mmCIF file of C-alpha atoms in Angstrom:
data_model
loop_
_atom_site.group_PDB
_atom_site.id
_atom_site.type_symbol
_atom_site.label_atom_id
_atom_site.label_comp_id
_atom_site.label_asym_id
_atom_site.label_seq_id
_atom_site.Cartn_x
_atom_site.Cartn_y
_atom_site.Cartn_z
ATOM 1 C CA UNK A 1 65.271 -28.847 -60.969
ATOM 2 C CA UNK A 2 65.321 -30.542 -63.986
ATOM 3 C CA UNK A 3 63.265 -29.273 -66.971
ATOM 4 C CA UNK A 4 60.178 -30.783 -67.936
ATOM 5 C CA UNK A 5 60.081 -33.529 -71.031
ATOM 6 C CA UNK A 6 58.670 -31.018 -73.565
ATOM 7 C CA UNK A 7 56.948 -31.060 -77.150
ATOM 8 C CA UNK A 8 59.471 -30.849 -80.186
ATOM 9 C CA UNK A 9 56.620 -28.360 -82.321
ATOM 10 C CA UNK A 10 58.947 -25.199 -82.278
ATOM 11 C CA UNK A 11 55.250 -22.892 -82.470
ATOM 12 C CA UNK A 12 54.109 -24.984 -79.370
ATOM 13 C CA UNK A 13 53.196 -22.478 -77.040
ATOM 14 C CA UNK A 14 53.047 -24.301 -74.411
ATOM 15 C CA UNK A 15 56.479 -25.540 -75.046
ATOM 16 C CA UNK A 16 57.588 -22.262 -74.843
ATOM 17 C CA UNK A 17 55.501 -21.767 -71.433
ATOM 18 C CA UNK A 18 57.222 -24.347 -69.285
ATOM 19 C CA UNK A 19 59.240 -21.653 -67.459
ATOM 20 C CA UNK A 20 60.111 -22.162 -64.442
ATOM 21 C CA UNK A 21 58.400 -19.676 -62.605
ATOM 22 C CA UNK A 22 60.799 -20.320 -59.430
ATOM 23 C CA UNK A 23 63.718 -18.825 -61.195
ATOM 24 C CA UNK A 24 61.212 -15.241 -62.038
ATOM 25 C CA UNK A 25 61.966 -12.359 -59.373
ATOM 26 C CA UNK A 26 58.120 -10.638 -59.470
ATOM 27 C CA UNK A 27 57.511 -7.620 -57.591
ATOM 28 C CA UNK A 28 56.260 -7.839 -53.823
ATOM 29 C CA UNK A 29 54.512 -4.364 -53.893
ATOM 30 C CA UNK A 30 50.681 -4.507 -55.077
ATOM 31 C CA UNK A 31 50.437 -2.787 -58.528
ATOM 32 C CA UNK A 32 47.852 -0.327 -58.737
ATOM 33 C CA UNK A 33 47.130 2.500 -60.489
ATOM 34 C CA UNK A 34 49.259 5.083 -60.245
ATOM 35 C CA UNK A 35 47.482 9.004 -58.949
ATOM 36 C CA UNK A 36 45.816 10.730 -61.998
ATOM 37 C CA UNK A 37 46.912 7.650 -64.452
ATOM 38 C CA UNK A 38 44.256 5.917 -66.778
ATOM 39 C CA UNK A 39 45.155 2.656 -68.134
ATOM 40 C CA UNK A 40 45.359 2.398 -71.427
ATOM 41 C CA UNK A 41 44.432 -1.314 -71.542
ATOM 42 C CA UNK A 42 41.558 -3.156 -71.090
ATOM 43 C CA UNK A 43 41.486 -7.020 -71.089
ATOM 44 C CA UNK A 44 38.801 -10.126 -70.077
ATOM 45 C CA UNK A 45 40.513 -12.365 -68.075
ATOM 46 C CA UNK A 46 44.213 -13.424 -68.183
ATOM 47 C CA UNK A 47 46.026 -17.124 -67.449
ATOM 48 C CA UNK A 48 48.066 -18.052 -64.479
ATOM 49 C CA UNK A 49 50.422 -21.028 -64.979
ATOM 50 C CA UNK A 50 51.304 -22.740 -61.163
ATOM 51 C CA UNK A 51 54.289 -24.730 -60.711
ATOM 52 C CA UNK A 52 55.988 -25.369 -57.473
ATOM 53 C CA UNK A 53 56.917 -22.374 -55.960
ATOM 54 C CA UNK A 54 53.033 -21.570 -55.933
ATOM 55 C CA UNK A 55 53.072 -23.882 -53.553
ATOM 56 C CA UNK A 56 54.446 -21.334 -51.303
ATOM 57 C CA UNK A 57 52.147 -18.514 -51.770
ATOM 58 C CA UNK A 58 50.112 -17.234 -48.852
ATOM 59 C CA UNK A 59 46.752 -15.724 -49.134
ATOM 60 C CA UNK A 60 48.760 -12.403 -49.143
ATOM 61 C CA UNK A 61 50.118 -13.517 -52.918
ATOM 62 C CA UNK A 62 47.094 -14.385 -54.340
ATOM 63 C CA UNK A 63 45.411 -11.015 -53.003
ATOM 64 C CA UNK A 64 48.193 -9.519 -54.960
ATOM 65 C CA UNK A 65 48.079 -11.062 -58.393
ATOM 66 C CA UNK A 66 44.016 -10.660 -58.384
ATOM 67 C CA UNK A 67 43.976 -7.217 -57.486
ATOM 68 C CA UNK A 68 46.557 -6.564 -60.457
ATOM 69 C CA UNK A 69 44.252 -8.589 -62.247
ATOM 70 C CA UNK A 70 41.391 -6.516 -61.422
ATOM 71 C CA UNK A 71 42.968 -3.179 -62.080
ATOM 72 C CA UNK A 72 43.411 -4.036 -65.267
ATOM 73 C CA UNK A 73 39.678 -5.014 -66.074
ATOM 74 C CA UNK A 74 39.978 -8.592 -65.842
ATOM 75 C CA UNK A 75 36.634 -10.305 -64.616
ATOM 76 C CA UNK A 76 38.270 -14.242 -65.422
ATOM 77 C CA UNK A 77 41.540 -16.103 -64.500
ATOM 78 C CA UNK A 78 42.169 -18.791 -66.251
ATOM 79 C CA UNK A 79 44.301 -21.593 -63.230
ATOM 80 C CA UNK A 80 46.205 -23.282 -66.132
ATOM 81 C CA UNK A 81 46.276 -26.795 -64.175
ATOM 82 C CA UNK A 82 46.147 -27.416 -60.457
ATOM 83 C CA UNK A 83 48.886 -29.981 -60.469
ATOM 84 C CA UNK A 84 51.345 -31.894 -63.132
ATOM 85 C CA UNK A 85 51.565 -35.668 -62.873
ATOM 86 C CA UNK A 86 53.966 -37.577 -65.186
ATOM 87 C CA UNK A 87 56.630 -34.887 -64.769
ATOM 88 C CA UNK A 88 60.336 -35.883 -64.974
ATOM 89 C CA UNK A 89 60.462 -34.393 -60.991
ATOM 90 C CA UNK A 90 57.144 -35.936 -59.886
ATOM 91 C CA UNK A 91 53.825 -35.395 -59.633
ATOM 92 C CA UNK A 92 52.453 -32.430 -57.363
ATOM 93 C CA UNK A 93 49.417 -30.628 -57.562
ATOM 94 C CA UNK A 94 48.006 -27.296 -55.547
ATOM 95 C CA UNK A 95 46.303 -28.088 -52.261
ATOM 96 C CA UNK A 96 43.051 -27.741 -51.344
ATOM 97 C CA UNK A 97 44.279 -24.814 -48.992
ATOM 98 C CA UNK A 98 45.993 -23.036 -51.714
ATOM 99 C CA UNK A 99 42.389 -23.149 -53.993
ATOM 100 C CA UNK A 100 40.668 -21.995 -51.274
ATOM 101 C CA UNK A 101 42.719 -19.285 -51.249
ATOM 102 C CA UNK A 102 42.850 -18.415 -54.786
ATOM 103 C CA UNK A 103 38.976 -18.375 -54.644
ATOM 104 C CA UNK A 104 38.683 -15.904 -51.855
ATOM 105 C CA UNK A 105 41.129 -13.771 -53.625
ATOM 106 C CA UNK A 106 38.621 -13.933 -56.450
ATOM 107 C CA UNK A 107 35.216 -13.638 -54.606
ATOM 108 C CA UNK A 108 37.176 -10.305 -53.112
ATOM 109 C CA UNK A 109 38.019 -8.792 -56.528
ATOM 110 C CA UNK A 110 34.926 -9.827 -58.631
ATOM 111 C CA UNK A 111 36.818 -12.417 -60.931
ATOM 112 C CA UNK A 112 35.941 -15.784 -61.637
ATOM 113 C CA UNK A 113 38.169 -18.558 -61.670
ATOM 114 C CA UNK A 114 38.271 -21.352 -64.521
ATOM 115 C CA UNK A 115 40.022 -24.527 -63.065
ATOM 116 C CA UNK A 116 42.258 -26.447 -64.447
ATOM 117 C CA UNK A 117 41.978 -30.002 -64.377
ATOM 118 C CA UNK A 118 45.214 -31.537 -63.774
ATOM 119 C CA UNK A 119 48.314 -31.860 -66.508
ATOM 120 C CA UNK A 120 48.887 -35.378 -68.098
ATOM 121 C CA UNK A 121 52.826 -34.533 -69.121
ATOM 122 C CA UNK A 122 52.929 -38.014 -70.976
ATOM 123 C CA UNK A 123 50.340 -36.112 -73.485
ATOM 124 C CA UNK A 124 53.523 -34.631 -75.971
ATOM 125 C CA UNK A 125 54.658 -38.170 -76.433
ATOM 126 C CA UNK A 126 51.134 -39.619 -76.504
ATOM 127 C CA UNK A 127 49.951 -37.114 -79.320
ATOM 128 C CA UNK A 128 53.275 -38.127 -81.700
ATOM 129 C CA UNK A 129 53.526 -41.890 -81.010
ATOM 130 C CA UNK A 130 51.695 -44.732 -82.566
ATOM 131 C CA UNK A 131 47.914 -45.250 -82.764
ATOM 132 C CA UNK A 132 47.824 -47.654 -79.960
ATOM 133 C CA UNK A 133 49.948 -45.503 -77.484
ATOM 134 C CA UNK A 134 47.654 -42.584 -78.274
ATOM 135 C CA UNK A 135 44.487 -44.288 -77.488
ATOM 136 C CA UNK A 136 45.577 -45.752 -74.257
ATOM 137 C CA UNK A 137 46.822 -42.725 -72.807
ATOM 138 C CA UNK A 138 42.904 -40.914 -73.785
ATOM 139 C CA UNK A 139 41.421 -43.847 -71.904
ATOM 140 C CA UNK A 140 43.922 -43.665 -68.876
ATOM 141 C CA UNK A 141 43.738 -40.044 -68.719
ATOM 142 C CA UNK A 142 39.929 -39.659 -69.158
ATOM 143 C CA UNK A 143 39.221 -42.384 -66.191
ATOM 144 C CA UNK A 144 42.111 -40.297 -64.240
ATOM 145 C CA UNK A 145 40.330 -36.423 -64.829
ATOM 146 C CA UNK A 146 36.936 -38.524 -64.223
ATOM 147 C CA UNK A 147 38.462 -39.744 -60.702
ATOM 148 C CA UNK A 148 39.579 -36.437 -59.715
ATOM 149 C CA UNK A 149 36.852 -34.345 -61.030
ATOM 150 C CA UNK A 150 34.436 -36.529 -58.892
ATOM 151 C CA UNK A 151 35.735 -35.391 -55.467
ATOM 152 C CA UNK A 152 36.752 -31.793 -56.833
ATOM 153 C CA UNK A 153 34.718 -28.866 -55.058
ATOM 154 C CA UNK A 154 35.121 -25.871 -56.765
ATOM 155 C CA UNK A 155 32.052 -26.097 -58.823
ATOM 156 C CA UNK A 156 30.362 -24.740 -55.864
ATOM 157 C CA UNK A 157 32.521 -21.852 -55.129
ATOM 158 C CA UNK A 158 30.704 -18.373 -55.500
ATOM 159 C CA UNK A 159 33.815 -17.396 -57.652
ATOM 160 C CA UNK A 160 33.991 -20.561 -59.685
ATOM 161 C CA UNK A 161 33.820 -19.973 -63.775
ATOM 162 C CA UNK A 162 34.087 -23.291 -65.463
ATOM 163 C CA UNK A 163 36.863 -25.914 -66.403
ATOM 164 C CA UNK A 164 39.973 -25.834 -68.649
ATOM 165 C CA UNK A 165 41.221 -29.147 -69.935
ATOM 166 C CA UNK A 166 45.511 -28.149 -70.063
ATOM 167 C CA UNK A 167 46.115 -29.582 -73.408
ATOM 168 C CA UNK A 168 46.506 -27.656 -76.661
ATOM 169 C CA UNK A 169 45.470 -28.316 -79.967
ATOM 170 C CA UNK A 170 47.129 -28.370 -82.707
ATOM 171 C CA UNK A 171 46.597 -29.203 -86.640
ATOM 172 C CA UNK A 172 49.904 -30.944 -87.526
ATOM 173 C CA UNK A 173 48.975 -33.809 -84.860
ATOM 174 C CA UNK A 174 45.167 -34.579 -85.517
ATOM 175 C CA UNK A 175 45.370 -34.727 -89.227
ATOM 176 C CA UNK A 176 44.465 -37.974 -89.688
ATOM 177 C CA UNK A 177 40.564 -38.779 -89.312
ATOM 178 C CA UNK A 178 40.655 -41.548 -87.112
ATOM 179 C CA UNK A 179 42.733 -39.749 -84.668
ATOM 180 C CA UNK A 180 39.858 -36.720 -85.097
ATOM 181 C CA UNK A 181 37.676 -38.778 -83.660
ATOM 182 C CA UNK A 182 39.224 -40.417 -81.030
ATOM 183 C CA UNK A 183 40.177 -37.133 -79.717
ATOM 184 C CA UNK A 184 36.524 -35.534 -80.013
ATOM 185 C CA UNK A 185 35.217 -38.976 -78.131
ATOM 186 C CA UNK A 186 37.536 -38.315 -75.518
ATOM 187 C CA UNK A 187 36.837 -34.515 -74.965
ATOM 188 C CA UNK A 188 33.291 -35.608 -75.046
ATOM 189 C CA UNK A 189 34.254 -38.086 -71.884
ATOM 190 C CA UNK A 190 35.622 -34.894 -70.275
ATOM 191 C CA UNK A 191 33.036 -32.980 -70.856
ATOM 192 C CA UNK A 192 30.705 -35.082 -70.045
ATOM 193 C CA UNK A 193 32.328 -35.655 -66.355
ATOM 194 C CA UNK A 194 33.327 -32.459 -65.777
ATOM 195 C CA UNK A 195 29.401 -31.329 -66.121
ATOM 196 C CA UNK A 196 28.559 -33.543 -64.005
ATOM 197 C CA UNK A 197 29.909 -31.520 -61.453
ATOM 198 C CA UNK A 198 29.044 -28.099 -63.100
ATOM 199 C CA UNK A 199 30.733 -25.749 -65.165
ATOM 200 C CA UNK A 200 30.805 -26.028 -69.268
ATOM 201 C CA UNK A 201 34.738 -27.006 -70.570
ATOM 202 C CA UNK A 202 37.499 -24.605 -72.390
ATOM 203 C CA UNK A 203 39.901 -25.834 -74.331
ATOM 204 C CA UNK A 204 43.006 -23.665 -76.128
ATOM 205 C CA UNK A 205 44.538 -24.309 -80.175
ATOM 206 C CA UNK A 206 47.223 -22.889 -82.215
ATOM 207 C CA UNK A 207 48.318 -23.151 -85.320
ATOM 208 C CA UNK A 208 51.615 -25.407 -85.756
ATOM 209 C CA UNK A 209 54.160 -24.206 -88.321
ATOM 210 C CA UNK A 210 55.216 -27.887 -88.961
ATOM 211 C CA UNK A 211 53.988 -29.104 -92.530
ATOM 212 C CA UNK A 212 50.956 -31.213 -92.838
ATOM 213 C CA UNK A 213 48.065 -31.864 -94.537
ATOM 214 C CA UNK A 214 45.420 -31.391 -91.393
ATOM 215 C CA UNK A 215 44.105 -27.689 -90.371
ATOM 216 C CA UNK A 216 42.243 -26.285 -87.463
ATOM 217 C CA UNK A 217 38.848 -25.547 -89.216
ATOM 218 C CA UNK A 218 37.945 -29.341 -89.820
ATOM 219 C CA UNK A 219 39.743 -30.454 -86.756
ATOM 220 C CA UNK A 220 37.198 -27.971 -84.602
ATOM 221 C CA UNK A 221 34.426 -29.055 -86.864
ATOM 222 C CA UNK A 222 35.047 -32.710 -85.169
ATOM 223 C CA UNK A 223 35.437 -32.180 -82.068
ATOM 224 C CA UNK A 224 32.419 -29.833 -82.231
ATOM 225 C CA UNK A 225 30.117 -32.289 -83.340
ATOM 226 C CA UNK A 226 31.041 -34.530 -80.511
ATOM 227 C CA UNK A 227 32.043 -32.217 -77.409
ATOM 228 C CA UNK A 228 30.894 -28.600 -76.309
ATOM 229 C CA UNK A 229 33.917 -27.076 -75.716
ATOM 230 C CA UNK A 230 34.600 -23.555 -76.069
ATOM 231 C CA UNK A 231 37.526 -23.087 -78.286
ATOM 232 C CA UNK A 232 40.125 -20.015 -77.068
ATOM 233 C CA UNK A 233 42.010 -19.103 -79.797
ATOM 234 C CA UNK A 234 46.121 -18.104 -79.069
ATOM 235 C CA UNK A 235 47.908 -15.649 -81.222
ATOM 236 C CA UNK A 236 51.206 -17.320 -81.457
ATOM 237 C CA UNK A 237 53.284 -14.153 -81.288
ATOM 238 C CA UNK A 238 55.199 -14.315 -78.601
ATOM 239 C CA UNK A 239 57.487 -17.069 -80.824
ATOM 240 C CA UNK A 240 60.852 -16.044 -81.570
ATOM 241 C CA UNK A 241 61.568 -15.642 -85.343
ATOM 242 C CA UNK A 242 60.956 -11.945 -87.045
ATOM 243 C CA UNK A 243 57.578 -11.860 -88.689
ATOM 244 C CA UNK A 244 56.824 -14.998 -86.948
ATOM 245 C CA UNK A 245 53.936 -14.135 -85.154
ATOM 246 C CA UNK A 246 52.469 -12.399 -87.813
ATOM 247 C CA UNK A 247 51.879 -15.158 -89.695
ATOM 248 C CA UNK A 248 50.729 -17.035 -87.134
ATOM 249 C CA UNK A 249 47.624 -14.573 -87.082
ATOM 250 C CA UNK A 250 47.266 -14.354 -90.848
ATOM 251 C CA UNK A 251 46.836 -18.947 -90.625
ATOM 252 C CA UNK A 252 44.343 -18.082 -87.933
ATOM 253 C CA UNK A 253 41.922 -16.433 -89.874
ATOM 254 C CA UNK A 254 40.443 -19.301 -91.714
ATOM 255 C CA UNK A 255 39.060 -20.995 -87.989
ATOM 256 C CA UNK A 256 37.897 -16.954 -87.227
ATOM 257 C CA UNK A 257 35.708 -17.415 -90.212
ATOM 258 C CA UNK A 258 34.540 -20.468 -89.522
ATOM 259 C CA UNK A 259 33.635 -19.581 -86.113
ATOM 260 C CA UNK A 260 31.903 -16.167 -87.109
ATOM 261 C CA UNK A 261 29.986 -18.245 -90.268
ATOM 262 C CA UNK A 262 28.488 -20.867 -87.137
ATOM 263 C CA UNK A 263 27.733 -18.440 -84.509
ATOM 264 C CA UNK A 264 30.807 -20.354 -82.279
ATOM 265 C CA UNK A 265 31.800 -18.609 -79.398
ATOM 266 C CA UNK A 266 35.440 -18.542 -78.786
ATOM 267 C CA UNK A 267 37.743 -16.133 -76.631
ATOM 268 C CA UNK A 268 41.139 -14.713 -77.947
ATOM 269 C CA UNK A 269 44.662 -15.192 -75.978
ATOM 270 C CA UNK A 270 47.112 -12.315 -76.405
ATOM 271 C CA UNK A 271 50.885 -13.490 -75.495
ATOM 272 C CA UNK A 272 53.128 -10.963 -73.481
ATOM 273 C CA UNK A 273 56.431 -12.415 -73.986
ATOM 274 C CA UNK A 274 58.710 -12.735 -77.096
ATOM 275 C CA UNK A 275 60.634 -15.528 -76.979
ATOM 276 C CA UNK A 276 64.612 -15.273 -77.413
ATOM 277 C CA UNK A 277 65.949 -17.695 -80.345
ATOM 278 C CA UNK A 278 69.497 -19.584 -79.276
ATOM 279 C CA UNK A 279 67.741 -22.517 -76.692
ATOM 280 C CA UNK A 280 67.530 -25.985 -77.445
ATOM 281 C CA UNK A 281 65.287 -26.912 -80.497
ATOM 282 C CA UNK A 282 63.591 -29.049 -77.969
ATOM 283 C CA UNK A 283 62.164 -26.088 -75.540
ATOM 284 C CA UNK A 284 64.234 -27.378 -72.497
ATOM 285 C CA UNK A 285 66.129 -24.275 -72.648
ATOM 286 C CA UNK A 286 63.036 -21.475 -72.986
ATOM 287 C CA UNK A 287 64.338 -18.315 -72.519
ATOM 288 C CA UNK A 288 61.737 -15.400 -72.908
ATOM 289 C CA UNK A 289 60.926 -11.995 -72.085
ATOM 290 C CA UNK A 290 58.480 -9.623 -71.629
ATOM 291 C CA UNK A 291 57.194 -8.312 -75.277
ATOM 292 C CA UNK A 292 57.538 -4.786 -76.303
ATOM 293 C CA UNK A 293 54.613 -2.566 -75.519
ATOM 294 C CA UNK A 294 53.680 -1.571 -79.065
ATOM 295 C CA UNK A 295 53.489 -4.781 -79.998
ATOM 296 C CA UNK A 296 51.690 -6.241 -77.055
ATOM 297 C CA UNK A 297 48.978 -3.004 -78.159
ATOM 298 C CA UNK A 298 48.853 -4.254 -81.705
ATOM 299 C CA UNK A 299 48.101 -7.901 -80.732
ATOM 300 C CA UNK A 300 45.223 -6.644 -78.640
ATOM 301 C CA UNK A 301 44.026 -4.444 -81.438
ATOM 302 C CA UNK A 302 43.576 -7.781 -83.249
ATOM 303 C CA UNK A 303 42.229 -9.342 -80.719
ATOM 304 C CA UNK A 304 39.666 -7.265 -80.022
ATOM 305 C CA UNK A 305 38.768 -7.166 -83.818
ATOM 306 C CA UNK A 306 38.858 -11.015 -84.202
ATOM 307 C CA UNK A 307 35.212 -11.430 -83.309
ATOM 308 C CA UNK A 308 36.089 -12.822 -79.777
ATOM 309 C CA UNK A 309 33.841 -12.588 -76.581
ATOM 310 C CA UNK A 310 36.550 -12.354 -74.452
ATOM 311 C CA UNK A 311 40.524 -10.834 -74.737
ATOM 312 C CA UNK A 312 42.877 -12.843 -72.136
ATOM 313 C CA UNK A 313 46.316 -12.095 -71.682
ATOM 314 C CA UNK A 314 49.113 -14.838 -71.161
ATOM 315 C CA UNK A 315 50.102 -13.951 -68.616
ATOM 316 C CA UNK A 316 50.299 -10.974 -66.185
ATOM 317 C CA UNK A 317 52.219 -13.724 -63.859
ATOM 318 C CA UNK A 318 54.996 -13.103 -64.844
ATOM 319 C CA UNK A 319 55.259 -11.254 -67.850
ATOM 320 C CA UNK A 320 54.390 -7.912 -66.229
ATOM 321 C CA UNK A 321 54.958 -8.740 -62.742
ATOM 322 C CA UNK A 322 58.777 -9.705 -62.872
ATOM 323 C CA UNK A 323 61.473 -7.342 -62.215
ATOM 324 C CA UNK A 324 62.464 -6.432 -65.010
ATOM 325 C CA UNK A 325 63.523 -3.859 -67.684
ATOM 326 C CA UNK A 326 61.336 -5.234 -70.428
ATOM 327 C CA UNK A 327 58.066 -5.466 -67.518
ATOM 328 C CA UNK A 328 58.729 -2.206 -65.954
ATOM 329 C CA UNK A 329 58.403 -0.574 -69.375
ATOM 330 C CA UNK A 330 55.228 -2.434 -69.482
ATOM 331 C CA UNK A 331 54.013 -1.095 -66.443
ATOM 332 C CA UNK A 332 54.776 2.375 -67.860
ATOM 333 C CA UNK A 333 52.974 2.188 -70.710
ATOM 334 C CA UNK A 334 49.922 0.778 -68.871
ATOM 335 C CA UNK A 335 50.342 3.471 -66.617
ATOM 336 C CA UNK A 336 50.999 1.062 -62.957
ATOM 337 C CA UNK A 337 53.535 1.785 -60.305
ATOM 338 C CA UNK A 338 57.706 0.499 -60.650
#
């Protein structure tokens, strides 16, 4: 299969996150608890990225990753998209049947599900082109999310939680004013339609190590005075480069202040993987691994000092389901079964 057209931002996340999860090798067995163990980790919610092979799954599989999910104190997941259009292997998106699933999965184990609304891959290009390409892909993405949010059900699921719109901000891209508010009139579009149906909107940011002049506290400061979208903040650690991640943190603190200073609710995303330097500069080659344990503790120690309502992991699918080394030591630490 041939990898997705990806972002060239090397502290993209999500450029780092199109894996293909076909490739991963996670563990059949349902992880629980192991006899007379008490996890040592607590978190909100955590993400789970579909691509193809989740096509696949079975009731069985989504009973599996929820009740992991569960175990570990998560009351959200976080469906990343339900589908990819634009992609360099064609569009595809979750069926109905494989939702439905999903949601009685979650109705079982007390979690709520935030869906995604479907992936526009020509976004990357969109976001670095010329004015005129970005503002005709926000006005033929916003009437396609308002065509399929118009026949979408889930808003009336028992275990439904709200919306996530699959595209990640960033400061190096929205510098510029103009482009500010184009983007906070189109989030206002989405939110707008996808309220309409129910459910308030969630959007994820990061902060991008490429040079510019723009920053996340006055890009949030327009699209919050246009859209009511609740921000979830990513840590950025999981990027390959020592010290890295750190820093990543340290440029996040400015929007943390901001938020605190405006009584803005935002929830905090704690990455589980490292990512291993030697791929492609353009992502196309993403390898990654699951992240040591001390450091996966240390991120959630910040998280949970950030000021956020809500700690989410990215992602227990796969990063401690796989079979591997680096997840079984994982599992160790947070005391669940090999």
């Amino acid at each position: 299969m041939p990898p997705p057209v990806l972002p060239a931002d090397p502290s993209s996340p999500l450029r780092r996150r199109l894996l293909r999860a076909a490739v991963l090798a996670p563990l059949a067995a349902t992880l629980a608890p192991l006899p007379g163990c008490s996890l040592p980790v607590q978190v909100d919610g955590t993400f789970l990225q579909p691509w193809r092979s989740h096509l696949q799954w079975g009731l069985a599989d989504w009973q599996r990753s929820l009740k992991l999910a569960r175990t570990l104190g998560c009351r959200q997941l976080v469906l990343q998209w339900t589908g990819i259009a634009g992609g360099s292997d064609g569009d595809w998106s979750l069926p109905d049947g494989s939702l439905q699933q999903l949601f009685t999965a979650a109705s079982e184990n007390d979690i709520r599900i935030r869906v995604g609304l479907p992936f526009q891959q020509l976004w990357w290009q969109a976001i670095g082109a010329d004015d005129a390409t970005l503002q005709a892909f926000l006005a033929e993405s916003l009437a396609h999310a308002r065509s399929w949010l118009a026949q979408a059900p889930w808003a009336q699921q028992p275990a439904f939680g709200g919306w996530y719109l699959p595209y990640e901000l960033e400061q190096y891209h929205w510098a510029d004013p103009a482009r500010q508010q184009w983007l906070a009139q189109w989030l206002h579009g989405l939110v707008q339609a996808a309220s309409a149906r129910g459910g308030d909107c969630a959007m994820s940011c990061y902060f991008s190590r490429l040079q510019t002049d723009g920053n996340l506290v006055t890009l949030w400061q327009a699209v919050l005075a246009q859209a009511a979208v609740r921000p979830m903040v990513q840590d950025g650690v999981g990027v390959a480069g020592a010290g890295a991640g750190a820093g990543n943190v340290q440029q996040l603190q400015p929007l943390l202040d901001h938020f605190h200073a405006h009584g803005i609710g935002f929830d905090a995303i704690v990455e589980l993987f490292r990512e291993l330097p030697g791929g492609p500069a353009d992502g196309s080659g993403f390898k990654g691994e699951t992240a040591d344990a001390a450091r996966i503790q240390r991120q959630l120690a910040w998280a949970r000092d950030s000021g956020a309502q809500h700690v989410l992991v990215y992602a227990l699918e796969p990063w401690l389901t796989q079979d591997t080394p680096q997840a079984a030591a994982l599992r160790r630490r947070w005391g669940l079964p090999q």
